[in-house]
Coordinates of C-alpha atoms and ligand atoms in Angstrom, one line a residue:
M1 CA -15.8 -33.7 -25.3
H2 CA -13.3 -31.7 -27.2
E3 CA -9.6 -31.8 -26.2
S4 CA -9.5 -28.1 -25.6
I5 CA -11.8 -28.5 -22.5
L6 CA -10.0 -31.4 -21.2
D7 CA -6.6 -29.8 -21.7
A8 CA -7.7 -26.6 -20.1
A9 CA -9.3 -28.5 -17.1
E10 CA -6.0 -30.5 -16.6
R11 CA -3.7 -27.5 -16.8
I12 CA -6.0 -25.7 -14.4
K13 CA -6.0 -28.7 -11.9
R14 CA -2.1 -28.9 -12.1
L15 CA -1.7 -25.2 -11.4
E16 CA -0.1 -24.7 -14.7
I17 CA -2.8 -22.0 -15.0
Q18 CA -3.2 -20.3 -11.6
G19 CA -5.0 -17.3 -10.1
A20 CA -8.7 -16.8 -10.4
R21 CA -8.4 -14.5 -13.4
N22 CA -6.2 -16.7 -15.5
V23 CA -8.3 -19.7 -14.6
A24 CA -11.4 -17.9 -15.8
I25 CA -9.8 -16.6 -18.9
A26 CA -8.5 -20.1 -19.7
A27 CA -11.9 -21.8 -19.2
I28 CA -13.8 -19.3 -21.4
K29 CA -11.3 -19.6 -24.2
A30 CA -11.6 -23.5 -23.9
I31 CA -15.4 -23.2 -24.1
E32 CA -15.1 -21.1 -27.2
A33 CA -12.7 -23.3 -28.9
G34 CA -14.8 -26.5 -27.9
A35 CA -17.9 -24.7 -29.4
K36 CA -16.1 -23.9 -32.6
R37 CA -15.3 -27.5 -33.2
S38 CA -18.9 -28.9 -32.1
K39 CA -20.3 -31.8 -33.9
A40 CA -23.7 -31.0 -32.5
R41 CA -26.6 -31.1 -34.9
G42 CA -29.1 -29.1 -33.1
K43 CA -29.5 -26.6 -30.3
G44 CA -30.3 -29.2 -27.6
A45 CA -27.1 -31.2 -28.5
F46 CA -25.0 -28.2 -28.6
L47 CA -26.3 -27.1 -25.1
K48 CA -25.5 -30.6 -23.8
E49 CA -22.0 -30.2 -25.0
L50 CA -21.7 -26.9 -23.2
T51 CA -23.1 -28.4 -20.0
D52 CA -20.6 -31.3 -20.1
A53 CA -17.9 -28.8 -20.5
K54 CA -19.1 -26.7 -17.7
T55 CA -19.1 -29.9 -15.4
V56 CA -15.5 -30.6 -16.2
L57 CA -14.3 -27.1 -15.9
F58 CA -16.1 -26.4 -12.5
A59 CA -14.6 -29.5 -11.1
S60 CA -10.9 -28.5 -12.2
R61 CA -10.9 -26.0 -9.2
E62 CA -13.8 -25.8 -6.7
T63 CA -13.1 -22.4 -5.2
E64 CA -13.3 -20.3 -8.5
P65 CA -16.6 -18.3 -8.8
L66 CA -15.2 -16.0 -11.4
M67 CA -14.7 -19.1 -13.6
R68 CA -18.2 -20.2 -12.7
N69 CA -19.7 -16.9 -13.4
A70 CA -18.0 -16.5 -16.8
I71 CA -19.2 -20.1 -18.0
R72 CA -22.7 -19.5 -16.8
Y73 CA -22.8 -16.1 -18.5
V74 CA -22.0 -17.8 -21.9
I75 CA -24.4 -20.8 -21.5
H76 CA -27.1 -18.5 -20.4
A77 CA -26.6 -16.4 -23.7
V78 CA -27.0 -19.6 -25.7
E79 CA -30.0 -20.8 -23.8
T80 CA -31.9 -17.4 -24.2
S81 CA -30.9 -16.9 -27.8
D82 CA -33.5 -17.1 -30.5
E83 CA -30.9 -18.7 -32.9
E84 CA -31.5 -22.4 -33.6
S85 CA -28.8 -23.2 -36.0
V86 CA -25.5 -24.4 -34.4
R87 CA -23.4 -22.2 -36.6
E88 CA -25.1 -19.2 -35.3
L89 CA -25.0 -20.4 -31.7
V90 CA -21.2 -20.7 -32.0
D91 CA -21.2 -17.1 -33.0
V92 CA -23.0 -16.3 -29.9
V93 CA -20.5 -18.2 -27.9
S94 CA -17.7 -16.2 -29.5
R95 CA -19.6 -12.9 -29.1
V96 CA -20.4 -13.1 -25.4
S97 CA -17.0 -14.7 -24.6
S98 CA -15.3 -11.7 -26.1
Q99 CA -17.6 -9.3 -24.3
F100 CA -16.9 -10.9 -21.0
L101 CA -13.0 -11.0 -21.5
E102 CA -13.0 -7.3 -22.5
S103 CA -15.1 -6.5 -19.5
L104 CA -12.6 -8.3 -17.3
E105 CA -9.7 -6.5 -19.0
R106 CA -11.5 -3.0 -18.4
S107 CA -12.1 -3.9 -14.8
K108 CA -8.4 -4.9 -14.3
E109 CA -7.3 -1.4 -15.8
K110 CA -9.9 0.5 -13.5
I111 CA -8.6 -1.5 -10.5
A112 CA -5.0 -0.6 -11.3
A113 CA -5.7 3.1 -11.7
V114 CA -7.6 3.2 -8.5
G115 CA -5.3 0.9 -6.3
S116 CA -2.1 2.5 -7.6
K117 CA -3.1 5.8 -5.7
R118 CA -2.8 4.0 -2.5
V119 CA 0.9 3.1 -3.2
S120 CA 2.9 6.1 -2.1
N121 CA 6.5 6.8 -2.8
S122 CA 9.0 5.3 -0.5
S123 CA 6.4 2.9 0.8
K124 CA 6.6 -0.8 1.4
V125 CA 3.8 -3.1 0.3
L126 CA 3.3 -6.5 1.5
T127 CA 1.5 -9.1 -0.6
H128 CA 0.7 -12.9 -0.4
C129 CA 0.7 -15.5 -3.1
H130 CA 0.4 -14.4 -6.8
S131 CA -2.5 -12.4 -8.0
S132 CA -2.4 -10.9 -11.5
T133 CA -4.7 -8.2 -10.4
V134 CA -2.4 -7.2 -7.6
T135 CA 0.7 -7.3 -9.8
S136 CA -1.0 -5.2 -12.4
M137 CA -1.8 -2.6 -9.9
L138 CA 1.7 -2.5 -8.5
R139 CA 3.1 -2.2 -11.9
K140 CA 0.9 0.7 -12.7
A141 CA 2.1 2.5 -9.6
K142 CA 5.7 1.9 -10.8
D143 CA 4.8 3.2 -14.2
E144 CA 3.3 6.3 -12.6
G145 CA 7.0 6.9 -11.4
K146 CA 6.6 5.9 -7.7
S147 CA 9.5 4.3 -6.0
F148 CA 8.4 1.5 -3.5
E149 CA 9.3 -1.8 -2.1
V150 CA 7.3 -4.9 -2.3
V151 CA 7.6 -7.8 0.3
C152 CA 6.1 -11.0 -1.0
T153 CA 5.5 -14.3 0.9
E154 CA 6.8 -17.5 -0.7
S155 CA 3.2 -19.1 -0.3
R156 CA 3.9 -22.6 0.5
P157 CA 3.3 -25.3 -0.5
V158 CA 3.6 -24.5 -4.3
F159 CA 5.5 -21.1 -4.0
Q160 CA 3.3 -18.8 -6.1
G161 CA 5.0 -15.9 -4.3
R162 CA 8.1 -16.5 -6.6
I163 CA 5.9 -15.8 -9.6
T164 CA 5.1 -12.4 -7.8
A165 CA 8.7 -11.8 -6.9
K166 CA 9.8 -12.4 -10.6
E167 CA 7.3 -10.2 -12.0
M168 CA 8.0 -7.4 -9.5
L169 CA 11.8 -7.6 -10.2
D170 CA 11.0 -7.7 -14.1
A171 CA 9.2 -4.5 -13.5
G172 CA 12.1 -2.9 -11.8
I173 CA 10.5 -2.8 -8.3
E174 CA 12.7 -3.5 -5.2
T175 CA 11.4 -6.9 -3.9
T176 CA 12.0 -9.1 -1.0
L177 CA 10.9 -12.6 -0.4
I178 CA 10.0 -13.9 3.0
V179 CA 8.7 -17.2 4.3
D180 CA 5.0 -17.2 5.1
S181 CA 5.7 -17.5 8.8
A182 CA 7.7 -14.2 8.8
V183 CA 4.7 -12.0 8.0
R184 CA 4.2 -11.0 11.7
Y185 CA 8.0 -10.0 11.8
F186 CA 7.6 -7.8 8.9
V187 CA 4.2 -6.5 8.9
N188 CA 5.1 -3.5 11.2
D189 CA 7.5 -2.5 8.8
V190 CA 5.1 -2.2 5.8
D191 CA 2.6 0.5 5.0
L192 CA 0.0 -1.5 3.2
V193 CA -1.0 -5.1 2.6
V194 CA -2.6 -5.9 -0.7
V195 CA -4.0 -9.4 -1.6
G196 CA -6.1 -10.8 -4.4
A197 CA -9.4 -12.7 -4.0
D198 CA -10.7 -15.9 -5.4
A199 CA -14.2 -15.5 -4.0
I200 CA -16.2 -12.9 -2.2
T201 CA -19.3 -14.0 -0.4
S202 CA -22.7 -12.1 0.2
E203 CA -21.5 -11.1 3.6
G204 CA -18.4 -9.4 2.3
N205 CA -15.9 -12.0 3.4
V206 CA -13.0 -12.9 1.0
I207 CA -11.6 -16.3 0.2
N208 CA -8.0 -16.2 -1.0
K209 CA -4.8 -18.4 -0.9
I210 CA -4.4 -20.3 2.3
G211 CA -2.6 -18.0 4.9
T212 CA -4.4 -14.8 3.9
S213 CA -6.6 -14.7 6.9
M214 CA -3.4 -14.9 9.2
V215 CA -1.8 -12.2 7.2
A216 CA -5.0 -10.1 7.8
L217 CA -4.9 -10.9 11.5
A218 CA -1.2 -9.9 11.8
A219 CA -2.1 -6.7 9.8
K220 CA -4.9 -5.9 12.1
E221 CA -3.0 -6.4 15.3
A222 CA 0.0 -4.1 13.7
R223 CA -2.6 -1.5 12.5
T224 CA -1.4 -1.9 8.9
P225 CA -4.2 -1.3 6.4
F226 CA -5.2 -4.6 4.6
Y227 CA -6.8 -4.3 1.1
V228 CA -8.4 -6.9 -1.2
V229 CA -7.7 -6.1 -4.8
S230 CA -10.5 -7.8 -6.9
E231 CA -12.9 -7.7 -9.6
L232 CA -16.5 -7.7 -8.4
L233 CA -17.3 -10.8 -10.6
K234 CA -15.5 -12.9 -8.1
F235 CA -18.6 -12.7 -5.9
D236 CA -20.3 -15.9 -5.5
P237 CA -24.1 -15.7 -6.0
L238 CA -24.9 -19.0 -4.3
T239 CA -23.7 -17.7 -0.9
I240 CA -26.7 -15.3 -0.9
H241 CA -28.9 -18.3 -0.7
G242 CA -26.9 -19.7 2.3
D243 CA -24.5 -22.0 0.4
Y244 CA -20.9 -21.9 1.7
E245 CA -17.9 -21.6 -0.6
T246 CA -16.2 -24.9 -0.9
I247 CA -12.6 -24.8 -0.1
E248 CA -10.5 -26.8 -2.3
E249 CA -8.3 -29.4 -0.7
R250 CA -5.2 -30.4 -2.6
S251 CA -2.9 -33.2 -2.6
P252 CA -0.8 -34.0 0.6
R253 CA 2.1 -34.6 -1.8
E254 CA 2.3 -30.9 -2.5
V255 CA 3.3 -30.6 1.2
W256 CA 5.6 -33.5 1.6
E257 CA 6.3 -35.7 -1.2
D258 CA 7.8 -38.6 0.6
A259 CA 6.1 -38.2 3.9
P260 CA 6.3 -41.1 6.3
S261 CA 3.2 -43.5 6.2
G262 CA 0.6 -42.9 8.7
L263 CA 0.9 -39.2 8.9
T264 CA -2.0 -37.1 8.2
I265 CA -1.2 -34.1 6.0
R266 CA -4.0 -31.5 5.3
N267 CA -3.7 -29.0 2.4
P268 CA -6.4 -26.6 1.9
A269 CA -5.7 -24.2 -0.8
F270 CA -7.7 -21.3 0.5
D271 CA -9.1 -19.6 3.7
V272 CA -11.7 -17.1 4.7
T273 CA -10.9 -13.6 5.7
R274 CA -13.7 -12.2 7.5
R275 CA -14.9 -8.6 6.5
E276 CA -13.9 -6.8 9.6
F277 CA -10.2 -7.5 8.8
I278 CA -10.6 -5.8 5.4
H279 CA -10.1 -2.0 5.1
G280 CA -11.7 -2.0 1.7
I281 CA -12.0 -4.0 -1.5
I282 CA -10.3 -2.1 -4.5
C283 CA -12.5 -3.1 -7.4
E284 CA -13.7 -1.7 -10.7
E285 CA -16.3 0.5 -8.8
G286 CA -13.5 2.2 -6.6
I287 CA -12.6 1.4 -3.1
I288 CA -15.7 0.0 -1.4
S289 CA -16.6 -1.5 1.9
P290 CA -17.1 -5.2 2.0
H291 CA -20.5 -4.6 3.3
S292 CA -21.8 -3.2 0.1
I293 CA -20.8 -6.0 -2.1
S294 CA -24.3 -7.6 -2.8
E295 CA -25.8 -4.2 -3.6
L296 CA -23.0 -3.3 -6.0
I297 CA -23.4 -6.6 -7.7
R298 CA -27.1 -6.1 -8.0
R299 CA -26.5 -2.8 -9.6
N300 CA -23.7 -3.8 -11.9
Y301 CA -24.1 -7.4 -12.8
P302 CA -27.8 -8.3 -12.1
W303 CA -27.5 -11.2 -14.4
I304 CA -25.4 -13.0 -11.9
F305 CA -28.4 -13.8 -9.9
E306 CA -30.4 -15.1 -13.0
V307 CA -27.8 -17.7 -14.3
T308 CA -27.5 -21.1 -12.8
Ligands
RUB401 C1 -4.0 -17.8 -6.3 C2 -4.6 -16.7 -5.3 C3 -4.9 -15.3 -5.9 C4 -6.2 -15.2 -6.5 C5 -6.4 -13.9 -7.3 O1 -4.2 -19.1 -5.8 O2 -5.1 -17.0 -4.3 O3 -4.6 -14.4 -4.9 O4 -6.5 -16.3 -7.3 O5 -5.7 -13.9 -8.4 P1 -3.8 -20.3 -6.8 P2 -6.0 -13.1 -9.6 O6 -2.3 -20.1 -7.3 O7 -3.9 -21.5 -6.0 O8 -4.7 -20.2 -7.9 O9 -6.0 -11.6 -9.2 O10 -4.9 -13.3 -10.7 O11 -7.3 -13.4 -10.1

C-alpha cells in the first residue's frame, strides 16, 4: 500500500487532521496520490489497491460517513468506468476526486451564506468543539460587518475548542472560552447555539463531538435555538437499513495519562443528539428540518444509496 494512504490514516487517527470535512478531504487526496503511484497492471489489481486503501482509511476513524461517502464515490466511478487501462483509470480517480472536493467547497460557501443570516449584530453565539463548517459560517458573518461574540467550549479531552477560539480571534471576533461543564451557566446568556456534525442518520439525529447532546439539552431547557451546521453528505446511508452509526471510543490516556491502575476510563469521541433538540440543519439546501434529511438526500445525492 502506498505511503500516502498509511500516512493520512495515521494522521487522522492521531487527530492531527480533525473534523469530518478535513478528514474526508485528506482521505480523498491520499486515495488520489496513492492511485497516481499505482503499480497495478490491470483494472482488477487497481480496484484491489483502492479497496485496501478504503479499508485502512475507514478504520482510521469509525464515525466519519463523509469520508466513507467520498471514498465510495471515487471507487464506484472506477468500478463503473468503461476504461480498462490503469493510466485512464487514474485519470478517472483524479477527475471524480476533484468533482467531489469542488462540490464540498461549494456546499461550504452556501452553508456560510445561509447560516450567517442567523447571526445578528450584538448577538452571542455558543459553539462546541471545532467545526470548520461552523467557523467558516461565523467568519462570513464577521465579513458581512456584523459585530458579535462567540463562546466556545474547550472540548475535553483534546481541547479542539482552542482551535475554534484561535480561529475566531484571528478573524477579529470577540471570543470567550469556557469549560464544557459551564455550558448550562452560559447558555441563558447566548442567542444561538451552532455545532457541526460528523454524521446524520436517516431519522435526522445528529452525531457530533462528545458533549453535543448535553449542550442541546441545556439549550432546549433555556429555550436557546440550537442549529446543526453541516453538509448533507454527512448522511450515513447505512442507517436507512437499520444500521447504527458506530461511536468511536478513543484511548483512556487522552483523559488521564498516568491514571491509577484499576481505574476504568471511558472515552467516547461522539454522542447522538436526537432530532427533537435540533431547530434546524443549516446545509447547502438552506435551513431544513432534520425530518426531511432522507428525502433531500434522495433528491440531491441519489448515488449515495447505490455505492457500497
Ligand atoms: C470534530 C467535530 C466537528 C465535526 C464537524 O471532532 O465533532 O464538530 O467533525 O466538523 P474531532 P467539520 O475533533 O474528534 O474530529 O464541520 O469541520 O466537518
